Coordinates of C-alpha atoms and ligand atoms in Angstrom, one line a residue:
Chain A
X658 CA -0.1 0.1 -0.2
X659 CA 1.4 3.5 -0.8
X660 CA 1.6 5.5 2.3
X661 CA 2.4 8.7 0.5
X662 CA -1.6 9.3 -0.6
X663 CA -2.7 8.8 3.2
X664 CA -5.2 10.5 4.7
X665 CA -4.3 12.8 6.8
X666 CA -6.9 10.7 9.6
X667 CA -4.6 7.7 8.4
X668 CA -1.4 9.9 9.1
X669 CA -2.3 10.0 12.5
X670 CA -1.2 6.2 13.4
X671 CA 0.5 5.4 10.3
X672 CA 4.3 5.7 11.1
X673 CA 6.4 7.4 8.8
X674 CA 7.9 4.0 6.2
X675 CA 8.2 5.3 2.6
X676 CA 10.5 2.0 2.3
X677 CA 8.8 -0.8 1.5
X678 CA 11.7 -2.7 3.4
X679 CA 10.3 -1.6 6.8
X680 CA 7.2 -2.6 5.7
X681 CA 7.9 -5.9 5.4
X682 CA 10.5 -6.1 8.7
X683 CA 7.2 -4.7 10.5
X684 CA 5.3 -8.0 9.0
X685 CA 8.0 -10.3 8.8
X686 CA 8.2 -8.9 12.5
X687 CA 4.7 -9.6 13.6
X688 CA 4.7 -12.9 12.3
X689 CA 7.9 -14.2 14.2
X690 CA 5.5 -12.3 17.5
X691 CA 2.4 -14.4 16.1
X692 CA 5.0 -17.4 16.5
X693 CA 6.3 -17.4 19.5
X694 CA 2.6 -16.7 21.0
X695 CA 1.7 -20.2 19.5
X696 CA 4.9 -21.6 20.6
X697 CA 4.4 -20.5 23.8
X698 CA 0.4 -22.0 24.4
X699 CA 1.7 -25.0 22.6
X700 CA 4.4 -25.0 25.1
X701 CA 2.6 -24.2 28.4
X702 CA -0.3 -26.7 27.1
X703 CA -3.0 -24.7 27.4
X704 CA -5.7 -24.9 27.0
X705 CA -5.2 -28.1 25.8
X706 CA -2.2 -30.9 25.7
X707 CA -2.5 -31.4 22.4
X708 CA -1.5 -28.2 20.3
X709 CA 1.3 -29.2 18.6
X710 CA 4.7 -27.6 18.4
X711 CA 5.6 -25.5 15.1
X712 CA 8.1 -28.0 14.3
X713 CA 5.9 -30.8 14.5
X714 CA 3.4 -29.0 11.7
X715 CA 6.8 -28.7 9.6
X716 CA 7.6 -32.4 9.7
X717 CA 3.8 -33.3 8.8
X718 CA 4.6 -30.7 5.2
X719 CA 7.8 -32.5 4.9
X720 CA 6.2 -36.1 5.2
X721 CA 3.4 -35.1 3.3
X722 CA 6.0 -33.4 0.7
X723 CA 8.1 -36.4 0.4
X724 CA 5.1 -39.5 0.8
X725 CA 1.5 -38.3 0.5
X726 CA 1.8 -36.0 -2.7
X727 CA 1.0 -33.1 -1.3
X728 CA 2.7 -30.8 -4.0
X729 CA 0.6 -32.6 -6.8
X730 CA -2.9 -31.8 -4.3
X731 CA -1.7 -28.3 -4.1
X732 CA -0.8 -28.2 -8.2
X733 CA -4.5 -29.5 -8.6
X734 CA -6.2 -27.0 -6.2
X735 CA -3.9 -24.3 -8.3
X736 CA -5.8 -26.3 -11.5
X737 CA -8.8 -26.2 -10.6
X738 CA -9.2 -22.8 -9.1
X739 CA -7.4 -21.6 -12.6
X740 CA -9.6 -23.4 -15.1
X741 CA -13.0 -22.3 -12.5
X742 CA -11.9 -18.6 -12.4
X743 CA -10.8 -18.3 -16.2
X744 CA -14.7 -19.7 -17.2
X745 CA -16.1 -17.2 -14.5
X746 CA -14.0 -14.8 -16.3
X747 CA -14.7 -15.8 -19.5
X748 CA -18.5 -15.5 -18.9
X749 CA -18.7 -13.0 -16.4
X750 CA -17.0 -10.3 -18.2
X751 CA -19.2 -10.0 -21.0
X752 CA -22.1 -10.7 -19.0
X753 CA -22.1 -7.6 -16.8
X754 CA -20.9 -5.9 -19.8
X755 CA -24.2 -6.7 -21.8
X756 CA -26.3 -5.9 -18.3
X757 CA -24.5 -2.6 -17.9
X758 CA -25.3 -1.3 -21.2
X759 CA -29.2 -2.9 -21.5
X760 CA -31.9 -2.4 -18.9
X761 CA -33.2 -5.3 -20.7
X762 CA -30.7 -7.8 -19.7
X763 CA -29.8 -6.2 -16.6
X764 CA -33.7 -6.9 -15.5
X765 CA -33.7 -10.7 -17.3
X766 CA -30.7 -11.7 -15.7
X767 CA -30.3 -9.6 -12.2
X768 CA -32.2 -12.0 -9.7
X769 CA -30.6 -14.9 -11.2
X770 CA -26.7 -13.6 -10.9
X771 CA -28.0 -13.1 -7.8
X772 CA -29.0 -16.1 -6.8
X773 CA -25.7 -17.6 -8.1
X774 CA -24.3 -15.4 -5.3
X775 CA -26.5 -16.8 -2.4
X776 CA -26.7 -20.0 -2.9
X777 CA -25.8 -22.3 0.1
X778 CA -23.1 -24.5 -1.4
X779 CA -22.0 -26.8 1.3
X780 CA -25.9 -28.0 1.0
X781 CA -26.0 -28.2 -2.6
X782 CA -22.5 -29.8 -2.8
X783 CA -23.5 -33.6 -2.1
X784 CA -26.0 -32.7 -5.5
X785 CA -23.0 -31.6 -7.1
X786 CA -21.0 -34.6 -6.2
X787 CA -23.6 -36.6 -7.9
X788 CA -22.9 -34.9 -11.6
X789 CA -19.4 -34.1 -10.9
X790 CA -18.0 -36.6 -9.2
X791 CA -15.3 -36.4 -6.4
X792 CA -12.7 -35.2 -8.9
X793 CA -11.1 -32.2 -10.9
X794 CA -14.7 -31.2 -12.1
X795 CA -16.5 -30.6 -8.9
X796 CA -13.8 -28.5 -7.8
X797 CA -13.6 -26.4 -10.8
X798 CA -17.1 -26.0 -11.2
X799 CA -17.4 -24.9 -7.6
X800 CA -14.8 -22.5 -8.1
X801 CA -16.1 -20.9 -11.1
X802 CA -19.7 -20.7 -8.9
X803 CA -17.4 -18.5 -6.4
X804 CA -15.5 -16.3 -8.5
X805 CA -18.5 -15.7 -11.2
X806 CA -20.3 -13.2 -8.8
X807 CA -17.9 -10.7 -8.2
X808 CA -16.4 -10.3 -11.7
X809 CA -19.8 -10.4 -13.5
X810 CA -20.9 -7.5 -10.6
X811 CA -17.9 -5.5 -11.0
X812 CA -18.1 -5.5 -14.7
X813 CA -21.6 -4.7 -14.5
X814 CA -21.0 -2.0 -12.5
X815 CA -18.8 -0.4 -14.5
X816 CA -20.6 -0.7 -17.9
X817 CA -23.6 1.0 -15.8
X818 CA -21.8 4.1 -14.5
X819 CA -19.9 4.6 -17.7
X820 CA -19.6 8.6 -17.4
X821 CA -23.0 9.9 -19.4
X822 CA -20.9 12.7 -21.0
X823 CA -18.1 10.8 -22.1
X824 CA -21.0 8.7 -24.5
X825 CA -22.2 11.9 -25.5
X826 CA -18.8 13.0 -27.0
X827 CA -18.6 9.7 -29.0
X828 CA -22.5 10.5 -30.0
X829 CA -22.0 13.5 -30.6
X830 CA -19.5 12.5 -33.0
X831 CA -21.9 10.0 -34.7
X832 CA -19.8 7.0 -33.3
X833 CA -21.0 3.7 -34.1
X834 CA -22.5 1.2 -30.9
X835 CA -19.3 -1.1 -31.6
X836 CA -17.2 2.0 -31.4
X837 CA -18.6 3.2 -28.5
X838 CA -18.4 0.1 -26.8
X839 CA -14.7 -0.4 -27.9
X840 CA -13.1 2.8 -26.9
X841 CA -15.6 4.4 -24.3
X842 CA -17.3 1.5 -22.3
X843 CA -14.3 -1.0 -22.1
X844 CA -11.4 1.1 -21.6
X845 CA -13.6 3.0 -18.4
X846 CA -14.2 -0.8 -17.5
X847 CA -11.0 -1.7 -16.8
X848 CA -10.3 -0.9 -13.9
X849 CA -13.4 -2.4 -12.2
X850 CA -13.1 -5.5 -14.1
X851 CA -9.7 -6.1 -12.7
X852 CA -11.0 -5.3 -9.6
X853 CA -13.4 -8.0 -10.1
X854 CA -11.1 -10.3 -10.9
X855 CA -8.8 -9.3 -8.0
X856 CA -12.1 -10.2 -5.5
X857 CA -12.5 -13.4 -8.4
X858 CA -9.7 -15.1 -7.2
X859 CA -10.0 -15.0 -3.9
X860 CA -13.6 -16.3 -3.6
X861 CA -12.4 -18.8 -6.3
X862 CA -9.4 -19.8 -3.8
X863 CA -12.3 -19.8 -0.7
X864 CA -14.6 -22.0 -2.9
X865 CA -11.7 -24.3 -3.1
X866 CA -11.1 -24.3 0.4
X867 CA -15.0 -25.2 0.7
X868 CA -14.5 -27.9 -1.3
X869 CA -11.7 -29.6 -0.2
X870 CA -13.2 -30.0 3.0
X871 CA -16.6 -31.6 2.5
X872 CA -15.2 -33.6 -0.5
X873 CA -12.5 -35.2 1.9
X874 CA -11.5 -37.9 -0.5
X875 CA -9.1 -36.4 -2.7
X876 CA -7.1 -33.7 -3.0
X877 CA -5.9 -31.3 -0.3
X878 CA -9.7 -32.3 1.4
X879 CA -8.5 -36.0 1.6
X880 CA -5.2 -34.8 2.9
X881 CA -7.1 -33.4 5.9
X882 CA -9.4 -36.2 6.3
X883 CA -6.8 -38.6 6.5
X884 CA -5.2 -36.4 9.2
X885 CA -8.1 -35.9 11.3
X886 CA -8.8 -39.4 11.4
X887 CA -5.8 -40.0 13.0
X888 CA -6.0 -37.6 15.0
X889 CA -3.0 -35.6 14.1
X890 CA -3.7 -32.5 14.2
X891 CA 0.2 -31.2 13.3
X892 CA -1.3 -32.6 9.5
X893 CA -4.7 -31.0 9.7
X894 CA -2.6 -27.6 10.4
X895 CA 0.0 -28.3 8.1
X896 CA -2.7 -28.7 5.1
X897 CA -4.9 -25.2 6.1
X898 CA -1.4 -23.4 6.5
X899 CA -1.2 -24.3 3.0
X900 CA -4.5 -23.2 1.7
X901 CA -4.3 -20.2 3.6
X902 CA -1.1 -19.6 1.9
X903 CA -3.0 -19.9 -1.7
X904 CA -5.6 -17.9 0.0
X905 CA -3.0 -14.9 0.9
X906 CA -0.8 -14.7 -2.4
X907 CA -2.9 -15.6 -5.6
X908 CA -5.2 -12.1 -5.0
X909 CA -1.8 -10.8 -3.5
X910 CA -0.2 -11.5 -7.2
X911 CA -4.1 -10.4 -8.9
X912 CA -2.7 -7.4 -6.9
X913 CA 0.2 -6.7 -8.6
X914 CA -0.9 -7.6 -11.8
X915 CA -4.1 -4.8 -11.0
X916 CA -1.1 -2.6 -10.1
X917 CA 1.1 -3.1 -13.4
X918 CA -2.1 -3.0 -16.0
X919 CA -3.4 0.3 -14.5
X920 CA -2.6 3.4 -16.2
X921 CA -5.2 5.9 -15.6
X922 CA -7.3 5.2 -12.6
X923 CA -11.2 6.6 -11.8
X924 CA -10.6 8.6 -8.8
X925 CA -7.6 10.6 -10.0
X926 CA -9.6 11.1 -13.2
X927 CA -12.1 12.4 -11.0
X928 CA -15.8 10.9 -12.2
Chain B
X1339 CA -18.4 26.8 -45.8
X1340 CA -19.7 28.1 -43.1
X1341 CA -23.4 27.1 -42.2
X1342 CA -26.6 29.5 -40.6
X1343 CA -28.6 28.1 -37.9
X1344 CA -32.1 28.2 -37.6
X1345 CA -34.5 27.2 -34.7
X1346 CA -37.7 27.5 -35.6
X1347 CA -40.1 27.5 -32.3
X1348 CA -38.4 24.6 -30.7
X1349 CA -39.7 23.6 -27.3
X1350 CA -38.4 21.3 -24.8
X1351 CA -40.3 19.0 -22.6
X1352 CA -38.6 16.6 -20.4
X1353 CA -40.3 13.9 -19.0
X1354 CA -44.5 13.4 -18.9
X1355 CA -47.2 13.8 -16.9
X1356 CA -46.9 14.9 -13.2
X1357 CA -42.9 14.6 -13.8
X1358 CA -43.0 17.2 -17.0
X1359 CA -40.3 19.9 -16.6
X1360 CA -41.1 22.8 -19.7
X1361 CA -37.5 23.9 -20.3
X1362 CA -37.8 25.8 -23.1
X1363 CA -41.0 27.6 -24.9
X1364 CA -41.1 28.1 -28.0
X1365 CA -37.8 29.3 -29.2
X1366 CA -36.7 31.1 -32.3
X1367 CA -33.1 32.7 -33.5
X1368 CA -31.8 33.1 -36.7
X1369 CA -28.1 32.9 -36.9
X1370 CA -26.6 33.8 -39.9
X1371 CA -23.2 32.3 -41.2
X1372 CA -20.2 33.7 -39.5
X1373 CA -21.9 35.0 -36.8
X1374 CA -20.5 34.6 -33.1
X1375 CA -23.2 34.2 -31.0
X1376 CA -23.1 34.2 -27.3
X1377 CA -26.2 33.1 -25.0
X1378 CA -27.0 34.1 -21.8
X1379 CA -29.0 32.7 -19.0
X1380 CA -29.7 32.0 -15.6
X1381 CA -28.6 29.1 -14.3
X1382 CA -30.8 25.9 -15.0
X1383 CA -32.1 27.7 -17.8
X1384 CA -31.6 25.3 -20.2
X1385 CA -28.6 26.5 -22.2
X1386 CA -27.0 23.3 -21.9
X1387 CA -30.6 21.4 -23.1
X1388 CA -30.6 24.2 -26.7
X1389 CA -26.7 23.3 -27.4
X1390 CA -27.6 19.3 -27.3
X1391 CA -30.8 20.4 -29.1
X1392 CA -28.4 22.1 -32.0
X1393 CA -26.1 19.4 -31.7
X1394 CA -28.7 16.5 -32.2
X1395 CA -28.2 14.8 -28.7
X1396 CA -31.4 15.6 -27.6
X1397 CA -34.7 15.3 -29.4
X1398 CA -37.2 18.2 -29.5
X1399 CA -40.7 18.4 -28.2
X1400 CA -41.9 20.7 -30.8
X1401 CA -40.3 23.0 -33.7
X1402 CA -37.4 22.6 -36.0
X1403 CA -33.3 23.0 -36.1
X1404 CA -31.4 23.7 -39.0
X1405 CA -27.9 23.6 -40.1
X1406 CA -27.9 25.4 -42.9
X1407 CA -30.7 23.4 -44.6
X1408 CA -30.1 20.5 -43.2
X1409 CA -33.1 19.3 -40.4
X1410 CA -30.8 18.3 -37.2
X1411 CA -32.4 14.7 -35.9
X1412 CA -28.9 12.8 -34.9
X1413 CA -25.3 14.5 -34.6
X1414 CA -23.5 15.3 -37.9
X1415 CA -20.2 16.6 -38.4
X1416 CA -21.2 19.2 -39.5
X1417 CA -21.6 21.1 -35.8
X1418 CA -19.4 19.9 -33.0
X1419 CA -20.2 20.7 -29.3
X1420 CA -17.7 22.1 -26.8
X1421 CA -18.9 20.5 -23.7
X1422 CA -19.4 22.9 -20.6
X1423 CA -17.1 20.3 -18.5
X1424 CA -14.5 19.6 -21.0
X1425 CA -15.5 15.4 -21.1
X1426 CA -11.9 14.2 -22.2
X1427 CA -11.0 10.7 -22.2
X1428 CA -8.6 10.2 -18.9
X1429 CA -7.1 7.1 -21.0
X1430 CA -6.2 9.1 -23.6
X1431 CA -3.3 11.0 -24.3
X1432 CA -4.0 14.8 -25.9
X1433 CA -3.1 13.7 -29.0
X1434 CA -5.8 10.9 -28.9
X1435 CA -8.0 13.0 -27.7
X1436 CA -7.9 15.2 -30.1
X1437 CA -8.4 13.0 -33.3
X1438 CA -11.1 11.3 -31.5
X1439 CA -13.6 13.0 -33.8
X1440 CA -11.7 11.9 -37.1
X1441 CA -11.0 8.1 -35.7
X1442 CA -15.1 8.0 -36.0
X1443 CA -15.4 9.6 -39.4
X1444 CA -12.6 7.0 -40.2
X1445 CA -10.0 8.8 -41.2
X1446 CA -6.9 7.3 -42.0
X1447 CA -4.1 6.9 -38.4
X1448 CA -1.3 9.6 -40.8
X1449 CA -4.2 11.8 -42.0
X1450 CA -5.5 12.4 -38.4
X1451 CA -2.1 12.3 -36.6
X1452 CA -1.4 15.2 -38.8
X1453 CA -4.0 17.1 -38.8
X1454 CA -4.2 16.5 -34.6
X1455 CA -1.2 17.6 -34.2
X1456 CA -1.7 20.7 -36.5
X1457 CA -4.9 21.3 -34.1
X1458 CA -2.9 20.8 -31.0
X1459 CA -0.1 23.5 -31.9
X1460 CA -2.9 25.8 -33.1
X1461 CA -4.6 26.2 -29.6
X1462 CA -1.1 26.2 -27.9
X1463 CA -0.2 22.6 -26.4
X1464 CA 3.0 21.6 -28.7
X1465 CA 5.1 19.6 -26.3
X1466 CA 1.5 18.2 -24.2
X1467 CA 0.5 15.9 -27.6
X1468 CA 1.5 12.8 -25.0
X1469 CA 0.5 13.8 -21.7
X1470 CA -3.4 12.4 -20.4
X1471 CA -5.7 14.7 -19.0
X1472 CA -5.2 14.2 -15.2
X1473 CA -1.5 15.7 -16.1
X1474 CA -2.9 18.9 -17.5
X1475 CA -4.5 22.6 -15.9
X1476 CA -8.4 22.9 -16.4
X1477 CA -7.3 25.2 -19.0
X1478 CA -5.0 23.0 -21.0
X1479 CA -8.2 20.4 -20.6
X1480 CA -10.4 22.9 -22.4
X1481 CA -8.0 23.5 -25.2
X1482 CA -7.7 20.2 -26.2
X1483 CA -11.9 20.0 -25.7
X1484 CA -11.7 22.9 -28.2
X1485 CA -9.2 21.5 -30.7
X1486 CA -10.9 17.8 -30.4
X1487 CA -14.4 20.1 -31.7
X1488 CA -12.1 22.1 -34.2
X1489 CA -10.1 18.9 -35.6
X1490 CA -13.6 17.4 -37.4
X1491 CA -13.7 21.0 -38.9
X1492 CA -17.1 21.3 -38.3
X1493 CA -19.0 24.2 -40.2
X1494 CA -20.5 25.5 -36.8
X1495 CA -18.8 25.3 -33.4
X1496 CA -21.2 25.0 -30.6
X1497 CA -19.7 25.7 -27.4
X1498 CA -20.8 25.4 -23.8
X1499 CA -19.6 27.4 -21.5
X1500 CA -16.5 26.4 -22.3
X1501 CA -14.5 28.8 -20.0
X1502 CA -17.0 28.3 -16.6
X1503 CA -14.9 26.6 -14.9
X1504 CA -11.3 28.6 -15.5
X1505 CA -9.9 30.7 -13.0
X1506 CA -10.4 34.6 -14.4
X1507 CA -6.8 35.1 -15.9
X1508 CA -6.7 31.5 -17.9
X1509 CA -10.1 32.4 -18.8
X1510 CA -9.0 35.9 -20.2
X1511 CA -6.1 33.9 -22.2
X1512 CA -8.8 31.3 -23.5
X1513 CA -10.9 34.3 -25.0
X1514 CA -8.2 36.5 -26.5
X1515 CA -6.5 33.2 -27.8
X1516 CA -10.4 31.9 -28.9
X1517 CA -10.7 35.0 -30.5
X1518 CA -7.8 34.7 -32.7
X1519 CA -8.4 31.4 -33.9
X1520 CA -12.1 32.9 -35.0
X1521 CA -10.9 35.9 -36.7
X1522 CA -8.6 34.3 -38.4
X1523 CA -11.2 31.3 -39.7
X1524 CA -14.9 32.9 -39.1
X1525 CA -17.1 30.0 -38.7
X1526 CA -20.8 30.1 -37.6
X1527 CA -20.1 29.7 -33.5
X1528 CA -22.5 29.6 -30.6
X1529 CA -21.1 30.2 -27.4
X1530 CA -23.0 29.8 -24.5
X1531 CA -21.9 31.7 -21.0
X1532 CA -22.6 33.4 -17.8
X1533 CA -20.5 35.6 -18.0
X1534 CA -21.4 39.1 -19.3
X1535 CA -18.4 41.0 -20.1
X1536 CA -17.3 37.3 -21.8
X1537 CA -20.3 37.3 -23.7
X1538 CA -19.5 41.0 -24.7
X1539 CA -16.0 40.8 -25.5
X1540 CA -16.5 37.6 -27.6
X1541 CA -19.9 38.2 -29.3
X1542 CA -21.0 40.4 -32.5
X1543 CA -24.7 39.3 -30.7
X1544 CA -25.5 38.4 -27.3
X1545 CA -28.7 36.9 -26.7
X1546 CA -30.4 36.5 -22.9
X1547 CA -32.6 33.5 -22.2
X1548 CA -35.2 34.3 -19.3
X1549 CA -36.1 31.6 -16.6
X1550 CA -37.6 28.7 -17.6
X1551 CA -39.8 27.8 -19.4
X1552 CA -37.8 30.1 -20.8
X1553 CA -37.7 32.0 -24.5
X1554 CA -35.4 34.4 -25.6
X1555 CA -35.7 37.9 -24.0
X1556 CA -33.1 40.1 -25.3
X1557 CA -31.0 39.8 -28.7
X1558 CA -28.8 42.4 -29.4
X1559 CA -25.6 43.3 -31.4
X1560 CA -22.2 44.0 -30.5
X1561 CA -20.7 47.3 -32.2
X1562 CA -17.1 47.1 -31.2
X1563 CA -15.4 46.0 -34.5
X1564 CA -13.0 43.2 -35.4
X1565 CA -10.3 42.1 -35.2
X1566 CA -10.9 42.3 -31.3
X1567 CA -8.4 40.5 -29.4
X1568 CA -5.6 43.0 -28.9
X1569 CA -8.1 45.7 -28.1
X1570 CA -9.5 44.2 -25.0
X1571 CA -8.5 47.2 -23.0
X1572 CA -9.4 49.7 -25.4
X1573 CA -13.2 47.3 -25.6
X1574 CA -13.9 47.2 -22.1
X1575 CA -13.0 51.1 -21.2
X1576 CA -15.3 51.9 -24.2
X1577 CA -18.5 53.4 -22.8
X1578 CA -20.7 51.5 -25.2
X1579 CA -18.9 48.4 -23.1
X1580 CA -20.6 50.0 -20.1
X1581 CA -24.1 50.6 -21.5
X1582 CA -24.4 47.2 -23.2
X1583 CA -23.0 45.4 -19.5
X1584 CA -26.3 47.4 -17.6
X1585 CA -28.7 46.7 -20.2
X1586 CA -27.8 42.8 -20.0
X1587 CA -27.4 43.0 -16.1
X1588 CA -30.7 44.2 -15.9
X1589 CA -32.6 42.1 -18.7
X1590 CA -30.5 39.2 -16.5
X1591 CA -32.4 40.1 -13.6
X1592 CA -29.6 41.6 -11.4
X1593 CA -29.3 44.6 -10.0
X1594 CA -27.0 47.6 -10.7
X1595 CA -23.9 47.6 -9.6
X1596 CA -22.9 49.8 -7.1
X1597 CA -19.6 51.6 -6.6
X1598 CA -17.8 50.9 -3.8
X1599 CA -17.0 54.4 -1.7
X1600 CA -13.3 55.3 -1.5
X1601 CA -12.4 55.7 1.9
X1602 CA -9.8 58.3 1.2
Ligands
LIG338 N1 -32.5 14.6 -18.7 C1 -33.5 15.3 -17.9 N2 -34.3 15.1 -17.7 C2 -35.0 15.9 -16.5 N3 -34.6 17.6 -16.7 C3 -33.9 17.8 -17.0 C4 -33.1 16.7 -17.8 N4 -31.5 17.6 -18.1 C5 -32.4 18.9 -17.8 N5 -33.1 19.0 -16.9 C6 -34.0 20.4 -16.4 O1 -34.1 21.0 -17.6 C7 -33.6 22.3 -17.1 C8 -32.3 22.7 -18.4 O2 -31.1 22.1 -17.9 P1 -29.9 22.8 -18.4 O3 -28.9 21.6 -18.1 O4 -30.4 23.0 -20.1 O5 -30.0 24.2 -18.1 P2 -28.5 25.1 -18.6 O6 -28.9 26.5 -18.9 O7 -27.4 24.6 -18.8 O8 -28.1 25.7 -16.6 P3 -26.6 25.6 -16.2 O9 -26.5 26.9 -16.3 O10 -26.8 24.8 -14.6 O11 -25.7 24.6 -16.8 C9 -33.0 22.2 -14.9 O12 -33.8 23.1 -15.0 C10 -32.9 20.7 -15.9 O13 -33.2 20.7 -14.3
LIG339 MG1 -25.3 24.1 -18.5

C-alpha cells in the first residue's frame, strides 16, 4: 500500500515507512511474534495438551511432500482454481457488460446472478458430487460459481456507470455502437474488471477450501481427512496453512497484475 | 463553408405527466453564417439543453432546428460541441483525444495524427501531445476539448460554457486565443456563458434567455469592430461596453452594481 497519499486521519496512526523494506520488516516481525505466541501456548499446553508444536507441523509438511503427494494435490487445487476462475472470467465479463449497457438484459439476468451469490453451497455440494464426481471437475465447478459473482457484478457496475458525458462525446461525433463499446465503455471498464478479477480469485480460493473440506476424499481435503481421522492435528494444521497460503498469495498476485495494468484510475480522473 | 443555424419555434419538455419539466418555450433564433453569438441565461434555464438539441444529441418536443438547409435529427459532423466540463477521455493522451472525431469518421491514422497535431499547435498545446488529461491544468484540458471539436473541421461550433470552470486569468487568455483563432478563419459559433463581460468581448450578438420555461428575452448586436483580440482594454473601457453590460444585467434581473465608496 502506498503511504504517500494517506489521508491526514490515517497519517496520525501511520509510522513513517515510505521504505518498502521497513514494511516487510514490520510484517515479518509481527509474524515472528505470532509464532512465538503460538509456541508459548503449545509449550505450556494451554488450553490443551494437544497443541502441536511448530516443529511437528513442519515435519508433517515434510512427510506429506515426501510421501503423500502434497505438491500434486496443491497442483490440482491451483489447476481447479485457475480453470474455474478463467471460465468465470470468460462468461462473467461479457455478461456484466451486456447487463450494464442494456436495461432489458439487466432486468432479465439480475435475479439469477444474485441467486448464484446466495446459493448455500455447502448444502448443494452433495448434488454437485453426483453430477461432477469427487475429482477435479467438482472443484472447477465450485471455483467457477464462487468467482463468477464478483466478476460479473464489477463488470456490470463499470459498464453501467460509464460517464454520460463521455458517451455523449462519442455520440456527438456519430460514433457507432461498436466504436462506443470498444473505445468508451471498455477502457472505462478496465479498472472495474480488474477489481472484479481480484475479488474473483479470492472467492475461487474460498470455494476451493469449501470443496476440499466437504469432498474430503481426494486432494487437499483428502489429506486433511486422513490426518484428522488419525487425530494428528499437526497434519491438519499443516494442510490448512497451505490453503491459507494460497488464499493470501493468489489475490496478492492479482493485485500486482492490477497495479501493473492500470494506467489511469477512476479517482484521479475525477468521475 | 460555414453554415447558418435556424432554431424554429422549438420547445422542450423533459419527462411527461406529473414529472414533466417544461424547459424551453417556443424559441426561435436565426443565426447567419460566420456569426459569433453568445447566449446568456440564468442557471438551469436550459442553455445546455438548447446546445445539445442543436448538436442533435437531444430530441425536440416541438419545432425544428436546421444547420444550413439540413434539419437536425441526429448528430452530424457539420456541428461540433465543446462540452461544459471538458469531457476528455482520461485514458487517452492529448493527441488521441483530439483525433477522436476523425477516428470515428474513419480517417486513416497518419492523416488524422497530422491534423490533430496541427490543431494541438494552434491551441497552444505543443509539447503536451503525449500527456494525459490528469496531467493538464483546467485551461489546458479545455484547449484539448476545443481542439477536439475543431479538428473535424465543423461548419458550426457549439460551445457550452467552455470557460465556466476556469479561473479569471486563464479565462482571459482563452478568450483572447479563441478570438484570434476565430478571427483568422470565421465559422458560425454559438457560445453559452454566464459571464456578461465575456459575452460582450466575444460576440457579434448576444441573446439572453429568461427563466424556465425560457424564451429569448433580449437580442442585441455588439458594435465593436474586429479584430478584437488585441484590443481588450480598449474595448472594455469603451463607454458602450458599460452601457451594454448594464442593459444585459437588467435583462438578467441583476441589480445595478454599486460603486464601492473609496475611503481616503
Ligand atoms: N435529462 C433531464 N431530465 C429531466 N430534466 C432535465 C434533464 N436535463 C435537464 N433537465 C432540467 O432542465 C433544466 C435545464 O437544464 P440545462 O442543463 O439545460 O440548464 P443550463 O441552463 O445549461 O444550466 P447551467 O447554467 O447550470 O449549466 C433544468 O431545470 C434541469 O433540471
Ligand atoms: Mg449547462
